[in-house]
Amino acid sequence: MLQHARNLGEMQLGITLYDSGHLNQADCLVTATCVETRRSGMIRSEIAAETAAGPE
């Protein structure tokens, strides 16, 4: 839950930077934090699902 809140905060900061014209900073922030966090979360959830399914 804490990671989700942190990710939302980072997205909001990225939007604020974008809106104020700091496009490169916004892109770097969102890519480095939000996108990578979502990707790692998806990978963890896929591993958990495979583990729960057990061997074939």
JSON list of N, CA and C in Angstrom, two decimals:
[
{"chain": "A", "resi": 1, "resn": "MET", "atom": "N", "xyz": [0.83, -1.18, 0.00]},
{"chain": "A", "resi": 1, "resn": "MET", "atom": "CA", "xyz": [0.00, 0.00, 0.00]},
{"chain": "A", "resi": 1, "resn": "MET", "atom": "C", "xyz": [0.87, 1.25, 0.00]},
{"chain": "A", "resi": 2, "resn": "LEU", "atom": "N", "xyz": [1.94, 1.23, 0.78]},
{"chain": "A", "resi": 2, "resn": "LEU", "atom": "CA", "xyz": [2.84, 2.38, 0.84]},
{"chain": "A", "resi": 2, "resn": "LEU", "atom": "C", "xyz": [3.49, 2.62, -0.51]},
{"chain": "A", "resi": 3, "resn": "GLN", "atom": "N", "xyz": [3.89, 1.56, -1.19]},
{"chain": "A", "resi": 3, "resn": "GLN", "atom": "CA", "xyz": [4.51, 1.70, -2.51]},
{"chain": "A", "resi": 3, "resn": "GLN", "atom": "C", "xyz": [3.53, 2.31, -3.51]},
{"chain": "A", "resi": 4, "resn": "HIS", "atom": "N", "xyz": [2.27, 1.93, -3.42]},
{"chain": "A", "resi": 4, "resn": "HIS", "atom": "CA", "xyz": [1.25, 2.48, -4.31]},
{"chain": "A", "resi": 4, "resn": "HIS", "atom": "C", "xyz": [1.09, 3.98, -4.07]},
{"chain": "A", "resi": 5, "resn": "ALA", "atom": "N", "xyz": [1.05, 4.39, -2.81]},
{"chain": "A", "resi": 5, "resn": "ALA", "atom": "CA", "xyz": [0.92, 5.82, -2.48]},
{"chain": "A", "resi": 5, "resn": "ALA", "atom": "C", "xyz": [2.14, 6.59, -2.95]},
{"chain": "A", "resi": 6, "resn": "ARG", "atom": "N", "xyz": [3.31, 6.01, -2.79]},
{"chain": "A", "resi": 6, "resn": "ARG", "atom": "CA", "xyz": [4.54, 6.66, -3.25]},
{"chain": "A", "resi": 6, "resn": "ARG", "atom": "C", "xyz": [4.52, 6.81, -4.77]},
{"chain": "A", "resi": 7, "resn": "ASN", "atom": "N", "xyz": [4.06, 5.78, -5.46]},
{"chain": "A", "resi": 7, "resn": "ASN", "atom": "CA", "xyz": [3.98, 5.83, -6.91]},
{"chain": "A", "resi": 7, "resn": "ASN", "atom": "C", "xyz": [3.01, 6.91, -7.37]},
{"chain": "A", "resi": 8, "resn": "LEU", "atom": "N", "xyz": [1.88, 7.05, -6.70]},
{"chain": "A", "resi": 8, "resn": "LEU", "atom": "CA", "xyz": [0.93, 8.10, -7.04]},
{"chain": "A", "resi": 8, "resn": "LEU", "atom": "C", "xyz": [1.54, 9.48, -6.83]},
{"chain": "A", "resi": 9, "resn": "GLY", "atom": "N", "xyz": [2.31, 9.64, -5.76]},
{"chain": "A", "resi": 9, "resn": "GLY", "atom": "CA", "xyz": [2.98, 10.90, -5.50]},
{"chain": "A", "resi": 9, "resn": "GLY", "atom": "C", "xyz": [3.99, 11.24, -6.58]},
{"chain": "A", "resi": 10, "resn": "GLU", "atom": "N", "xyz": [4.73, 10.24, -7.03]},
{"chain": "A", "resi": 10, "resn": "GLU", "atom": "CA", "xyz": [5.70, 10.45, -8.09]},
{"chain": "A", "resi": 10, "resn": "GLU", "atom": "C", "xyz": [5.01, 10.81, -9.40]},
{"chain": "A", "resi": 11, "resn": "MET", "atom": "N", "xyz": [3.88, 10.18, -9.68]},
{"chain": "A", "resi": 11, "resn": "MET", "atom": "CA", "xyz": [3.13, 10.51, -10.89]},
{"chain": "A", "resi": 11, "resn": "MET", "atom": "C", "xyz": [2.63, 11.95, -10.83]},
{"chain": "A", "resi": 12, "resn": "GLN", "atom": "N", "xyz": [2.12, 12.36, -9.65]},
{"chain": "A", "resi": 12, "resn": "GLN", "atom": "CA", "xyz": [1.63, 13.73, -9.51]},
{"chain": "A", "resi": 12, "resn": "GLN", "atom": "C", "xyz": [2.76, 14.73, -9.69]},
{"chain": "A", "resi": 13, "resn": "LEU", "atom": "N", "xyz": [3.93, 14.44, -9.14]},
{"chain": "A", "resi": 13, "resn": "LEU", "atom": "CA", "xyz": [5.09, 15.32, -9.32]},
{"chain": "A", "resi": 13, "resn": "LEU", "atom": "C", "xyz": [5.47, 15.40, -10.80]},
{"chain": "A", "resi": 14, "resn": "GLY", "atom": "N", "xyz": [5.43, 14.27, -11.48]},
{"chain": "A", "resi": 14, "resn": "GLY", "atom": "CA", "xyz": [5.72, 14.26, -12.92]},
{"chain": "A", "resi": 14, "resn": "GLY", "atom": "C", "xyz": [4.73, 15.11, -13.70]},
{"chain": "A", "resi": 15, "resn": "ILE", "atom": "N", "xyz": [3.46, 15.04, -13.34]},
{"chain": "A", "resi": 15, "resn": "ILE", "atom": "CA", "xyz": [2.43, 15.85, -14.00]},
{"chain": "A", "resi": 15, "resn": "ILE", "atom": "C", "xyz": [2.68, 17.33, -13.74]},
{"chain": "A", "resi": 16, "resn": "THR", "atom": "N", "xyz": [3.04, 17.66, -12.51]},
{"chain": "A", "resi": 16, "resn": "THR", "atom": "CA", "xyz": [3.32, 19.05, -12.17]},
{"chain": "A", "resi": 16, "resn": "THR", "atom": "C", "xyz": [4.52, 19.58, -12.96]},
{"chain": "A", "resi": 17, "resn": "LEU", "atom": "N", "xyz": [5.57, 18.77, -13.04]},
{"chain": "A", "resi": 17, "resn": "LEU", "atom": "CA", "xyz": [6.73, 19.17, -13.83]},
{"chain": "A", "resi": 17, "resn": "LEU", "atom": "C", "xyz": [6.36, 19.36, -15.29]},
{"chain": "A", "resi": 18, "resn": "TYR", "atom": "N", "xyz": [5.58, 18.44, -15.83]},
{"chain": "A", "resi": 18, "resn": "TYR", "atom": "CA", "xyz": [5.14, 18.54, -17.23]},
{"chain": "A", "resi": 18, "resn": "TYR", "atom": "C", "xyz": [4.32, 19.81, -17.46]},
{"chain": "A", "resi": 19, "resn": "ASP", "atom": "N", "xyz": [3.38, 20.05, -16.56]},
{"chain": "A", "resi": 19, "resn": "ASP", "atom": "CA", "xyz": [2.52, 21.23, -16.70]},
{"chain": "A", "resi": 19, "resn": "ASP", "atom": "C", "xyz": [3.31, 22.54, -16.61]},
{"chain": "A", "resi": 20, "resn": "SER", "atom": "N", "xyz": [4.41, 22.53, -15.86]},
{"chain": "A", "resi": 20, "resn": "SER", "atom": "CA", "xyz": [5.20, 23.75, -15.72]},
{"chain": "A", "resi": 20, "resn": "SER", "atom": "C", "xyz": [6.27, 23.87, -16.80]},
{"chain": "A", "resi": 21, "resn": "GLY", "atom": "N", "xyz": [6.28, 22.93, -17.74]},
{"chain": "A", "resi": 21, "resn": "GLY", "atom": "CA", "xyz": [7.18, 23.05, -18.88]},
{"chain": "A", "resi": 21, "resn": "GLY", "atom": "C", "xyz": [8.50, 22.33, -18.74]},
{"chain": "A", "resi": 22, "resn": "HIS", "atom": "N", "xyz": [8.69, 21.59, -17.69]},
{"chain": "A", "resi": 22, "resn": "HIS", "atom": "CA", "xyz": [9.93, 20.83, -17.47]},
{"chain": "A", "resi": 22, "resn": "HIS", "atom": "C", "xyz": [9.75, 19.41, -18.02]},
{"chain": "A", "resi": 23, "resn": "LEU", "atom": "N", "xyz": [9.68, 19.32, -19.35]},
{"chain": "A", "resi": 23, "resn": "LEU", "atom": "CA", "xyz": [9.32, 18.05, -19.99]},
{"chain": "A", "resi": 23, "resn": "LEU", "atom": "C", "xyz": [10.37, 16.98, -19.78]},
{"chain": "A", "resi": 24, "resn": "ASN", "atom": "N", "xyz": [11.65, 17.30, -19.90]},
{"chain": "A", "resi": 24, "resn": "ASN", "atom": "CA", "xyz": [12.69, 16.29, -19.71]},
{"chain": "A", "resi": 24, "resn": "ASN", "atom": "C", "xyz": [12.70, 15.75, -18.29]},
{"chain": "A", "resi": 25, "resn": "GLN", "atom": "N", "xyz": [12.58, 16.64, -17.31]},
{"chain": "A", "resi": 25, "resn": "GLN", "atom": "CA", "xyz": [12.56, 16.19, -15.92]},
{"chain": "A", "resi": 25, "resn": "GLN", "atom": "C", "xyz": [11.33, 15.31, -15.65]},
{"chain": "A", "resi": 26, "resn": "ALA", "atom": "N", "xyz": [10.20, 15.72, -16.19]},
{"chain": "A", "resi": 26, "resn": "ALA", "atom": "CA", "xyz": [8.98, 14.93, -16.00]},
{"chain": "A", "resi": 26, "resn": "ALA", "atom": "C", "xyz": [9.13, 13.55, -16.61]},
{"chain": "A", "resi": 27, "resn": "ASP", "atom": "N", "xyz": [9.66, 13.49, -17.82]},
{"chain": "A", "resi": 27, "resn": "ASP", "atom": "CA", "xyz": [9.85, 12.21, -18.50]},
{"chain": "A", "resi": 27, "resn": "ASP", "atom": "C", "xyz": [10.78, 11.31, -17.72]},
{"chain": "A", "resi": 28, "resn": "CYS", "atom": "N", "xyz": [11.90, 11.86, -17.28]},
{"chain": "A", "resi": 28, "resn": "CYS", "atom": "CA", "xyz": [12.87, 11.05, -16.52]},
{"chain": "A", "resi": 28, "resn": "CYS", "atom": "C", "xyz": [12.27, 10.55, -15.22]},
{"chain": "A", "resi": 29, "resn": "LEU", "atom": "N", "xyz": [11.57, 11.41, -14.51]},
{"chain": "A", "resi": 29, "resn": "LEU", "atom": "CA", "xyz": [10.97, 11.03, -13.23]},
{"chain": "A", "resi": 29, "resn": "LEU", "atom": "C", "xyz": [9.94, 9.93, -13.41]},
{"chain": "A", "resi": 30, "resn": "VAL", "atom": "N", "xyz": [9.03, 10.13, -14.34]},
{"chain": "A", "resi": 30, "resn": "VAL", "atom": "CA", "xyz": [7.96, 9.15, -14.53]},
{"chain": "A", "resi": 30, "resn": "VAL", "atom": "C", "xyz": [8.52, 7.83, -15.04]},
{"chain": "A", "resi": 31, "resn": "THR", "atom": "N", "xyz": [9.44, 7.89, -15.96]},
{"chain": "A", "resi": 31, "resn": "THR", "atom": "CA", "xyz": [10.03, 6.66, -16.49]},
{"chain": "A", "resi": 31, "resn": "THR", "atom": "C", "xyz": [10.83, 5.92, -15.42]},
{"chain": "A", "resi": 32, "resn": "ALA", "atom": "N", "xyz": [11.65, 6.66, -14.70]},
{"chain": "A", "resi": 32, "resn": "ALA", "atom": "CA", "xyz": [12.53, 6.03, -13.71]},
{"chain": "A", "resi": 32, "resn": "ALA", "atom": "C", "xyz": [11.77, 5.46, -12.52]},
{"chain": "A", "resi": 33, "resn": "THR", "atom": "N", "xyz": [10.69, 6.11, -12.11]},
{"chain": "A", "resi": 33, "resn": "THR", "atom": "CA", "xyz": [10.01, 5.64, -10.91]},
{"chain": "A", "resi": 33, "resn": "THR", "atom": "C", "xyz": [8.74, 4.89, -11.21]},
{"chain": "A", "resi": 34, "resn": "CYS", "atom": "N", "xyz": [7.81, 5.54, -11.85]},
{"chain": "A", "resi": 34, "resn": "CYS", "atom": "CA", "xyz": [6.48, 4.95, -12.03]},
{"chain": "A", "resi": 34, "resn": "CYS", "atom": "C", "xyz": [6.48, 3.75, -12.95]},
{"chain": "A", "resi": 35, "resn": "VAL", "atom": "N", "xyz": [7.06, 3.91, -14.12]},
{"chain": "A", "resi": 35, "resn": "VAL", "atom": "CA", "xyz": [7.05, 2.82, -15.09]},
{"chain": "A", "resi": 35, "resn": "VAL", "atom": "C", "xyz": [7.82, 1.62, -14.57]},
{"chain": "A", "resi": 36, "resn": "GLU", "atom": "N", "xyz": [9.00, 1.85, -14.03]},
{"chain": "A", "resi": 36, "resn": "GLU", "atom": "CA", "xyz": [9.80, 0.73, -13.52]},
{"chain": "A", "resi": 36, "resn": "GLU", "atom": "C", "xyz": [9.13, 0.06, -12.32]},
{"chain": "A", "resi": 37, "resn": "THR", "atom": "N", "xyz": [8.47, 0.84, -11.48]},
{"chain": "A", "resi": 37, "resn": "THR", "atom": "CA", "xyz": [7.76, 0.26, -10.34]},
{"chain": "A", "resi": 37, "resn": "THR", "atom": "C", "xyz": [6.62, -0.62, -10.82]},
{"chain": "A", "resi": 38, "resn": "ARG", "atom": "N", "xyz": [5.87, -0.14, -11.82]},
{"chain": "A", "resi": 38, "resn": "ARG", "atom": "CA", "xyz": [4.77, -0.93, -12.35]},
{"chain": "A", "resi": 38, "resn": "ARG", "atom": "C", "xyz": [5.28, -2.21, -13.01]},
{"chain": "A", "resi": 39, "resn": "ARG", "atom": "N", "xyz": [6.38, -2.10, -13.75]},
{"chain": "A", "resi": 39, "resn": "ARG", "atom": "CA", "xyz": [6.94, -3.29, -14.40]},
{"chain": "A", "resi": 39, "resn": "ARG", "atom": "C", "xyz": [7.38, -4.32, -13.36]},
{"chain": "A", "resi": 40, "resn": "SER", "atom": "N", "xyz": [8.08, -3.88, -12.33]},
{"chain": "A", "resi": 40, "resn": "SER", "atom": "CA", "xyz": [8.55, -4.82, -11.32]},
{"chain": "A", "resi": 40, "resn": "SER", "atom": "C", "xyz": [7.37, -5.43, -10.57]},
{"chain": "A", "resi": 41, "resn": "GLY", "atom": "N", "xyz": [6.32, -4.65, -10.36]},
{"chain": "A", "resi": 41, "resn": "GLY", "atom": "CA", "xyz": [5.12, -5.18, -9.71]},
{"chain": "A", "resi": 41, "resn": "GLY", "atom": "C", "xyz": [4.44, -6.23, -10.55]},
{"chain": "A", "resi": 42, "resn": "MET", "atom": "N", "xyz": [4.38, -6.01, -11.86]},
{"chain": "A", "resi": 42, "resn": "MET", "atom": "CA", "xyz": [3.77, -6.99, -12.74]},
{"chain": "A", "resi": 42, "resn": "MET", "atom": "C", "xyz": [4.58, -8.28, -12.75]},
{"chain": "A", "resi": 43, "resn": "ILE", "atom": "N", "xyz": [5.89, -8.16, -12.76]},
{"chain": "A", "resi": 43, "resn": "ILE", "atom": "CA", "xyz": [6.74, -9.34, -12.75]},
{"chain": "A", "resi": 43, "resn": "ILE", "atom": "C", "xyz": [6.53, -10.12, -11.46]},
{"chain": "A", "resi": 44, "resn": "ARG", "atom": "N", "xyz": [6.48, -9.41, -10.32]},
{"chain": "A", "resi": 44, "resn": "ARG", "atom": "CA", "xyz": [6.25, -10.09, -9.04]},
{"chain": "A", "resi": 44, "resn": "ARG", "atom": "C", "xyz": [4.91, -10.78, -9.01]},
{"chain": "A", "resi": 45, "resn": "SER", "atom": "N", "xyz": [3.87, -10.13, -9.57]},
{"chain": "A", "resi": 45, "resn": "SER", "atom": "CA", "xyz": [2.55, -10.76, -9.56]},
{"chain": "A", "resi": 45, "resn": "SER", "atom": "C", "xyz": [2.50, -11.98, -10.47]},
{"chain": "A", "resi": 46, "resn": "GLU", "atom": "N", "xyz": [3.22, -11.94, -11.60]},
{"chain": "A", "resi": 46, "resn": "GLU", "atom": "CA", "xyz": [3.28, -13.10, -12.48]},
{"chain": "A", "resi": 46, "resn": "GLU", "atom": "C", "xyz": [3.98, -14.26, -11.80]},
{"chain": "A", "resi": 47, "resn": "ILE", "atom": "N", "xyz": [5.07, -13.98, -11.10]},
{"chain": "A", "resi": 47, "resn": "ILE", "atom": "CA", "xyz": [5.80, -15.03, -10.37]},
{"chain": "A", "resi": 47, "resn": "ILE", "atom": "C", "xyz": [4.91, -15.62, -9.29]},
{"chain": "A", "resi": 48, "resn": "ALA", "atom": "N", "xyz": [4.19, -14.76, -8.58]},
{"chain": "A", "resi": 48, "resn": "ALA", "atom": "CA", "xyz": [3.29, -15.25, -7.51]},
{"chain": "A", "resi": 48, "resn": "ALA", "atom": "C", "xyz": [2.21, -16.14, -8.09]},
{"chain": "A", "resi": 49, "resn": "ALA", "atom": "N", "xyz": [1.67, -15.76, -9.23]},
{"chain": "A", "resi": 49, "resn": "ALA", "atom": "CA", "xyz": [0.60, -16.55, -9.86]},
{"chain": "A", "resi": 49, "resn": "ALA", "atom": "C", "xyz": [1.13, -17.91, -10.31]},
{"chain": "A", "resi": 50, "resn": "GLU", "atom": "N", "xyz": [2.33, -17.93, -10.87]},
{"chain": "A", "resi": 50, "resn": "GLU", "atom": "CA", "xyz": [2.92, -19.20, -11.30]},
{"chain": "A", "resi": 50, "resn": "GLU", "atom": "C", "xyz": [3.23, -20.09, -10.11]},
{"chain": "A", "resi": 51, "resn": "THR", "atom": "N", "xyz": [3.70, -19.49, -9.04]},
{"chain": "A", "resi": 51, "resn": "THR", "atom": "CA", "xyz": [4.02, -20.25, -7.84]},
{"chain": "A", "resi": 51, "resn": "THR", "atom": "C", "xyz": [2.75, -20.83, -7.24]},
{"chain": "A", "resi": 52, "resn": "ALA", "atom": "N", "xyz": [1.68, -20.05, -7.22]},
{"chain": "A", "resi": 52, "resn": "ALA", "atom": "CA", "xyz": [0.41, -20.53, -6.65]},
{"chain": "A", "resi": 52, "resn": "ALA", "atom": "C", "xyz": [-0.18, -21.65, -7.49]},
{"chain": "A", "resi": 53, "resn": "ALA", "atom": "N", "xyz": [0.04, -21.61, -8.81]},
{"chain": "A", "resi": 53, "resn": "ALA", "atom": "CA", "xyz": [-0.52, -22.63, -9.69]},
{"chain": "A", "resi": 53, "resn": "ALA", "atom": "C", "xyz": [0.18, -23.98, -9.48]},
{"chain": "A", "resi": 54, "resn": "GLY", "atom": "N", "xyz": [1.42, -23.94, -9.04]},
{"chain": "A", "resi": 54, "resn": "GLY", "atom": "CA", "xyz": [2.15, -25.17, -8.82]},
{"chain": "A", "resi": 54, "resn": "GLY", "atom": "C", "xyz": [2.71, -25.75, -10.09]},
{"chain": "A", "resi": 55, "resn": "PRO", "atom": "N", "xyz": [3.41, -26.87, -9.98]},
{"chain": "A", "resi": 55, "resn": "PRO", "atom": "CA", "xyz": [4.02, -27.50, -11.17]},
{"chain": "A", "resi": 55, "resn": "PRO", "atom": "C", "xyz": [2.95, -28.06, -12.09]},
{"chain": "A", "resi": 56, "resn": "GLU", "atom": "N", "xyz": [3.28, -28.07, -13.36]},
{"chain": "A", "resi": 56, "resn": "GLU", "atom": "CA", "xyz": [2.32, -28.59, -14.36]},
{"chain": "A", "resi": 56, "resn": "GLU", "atom": "C", "xyz": [2.37, -30.08, -14.45]}
]
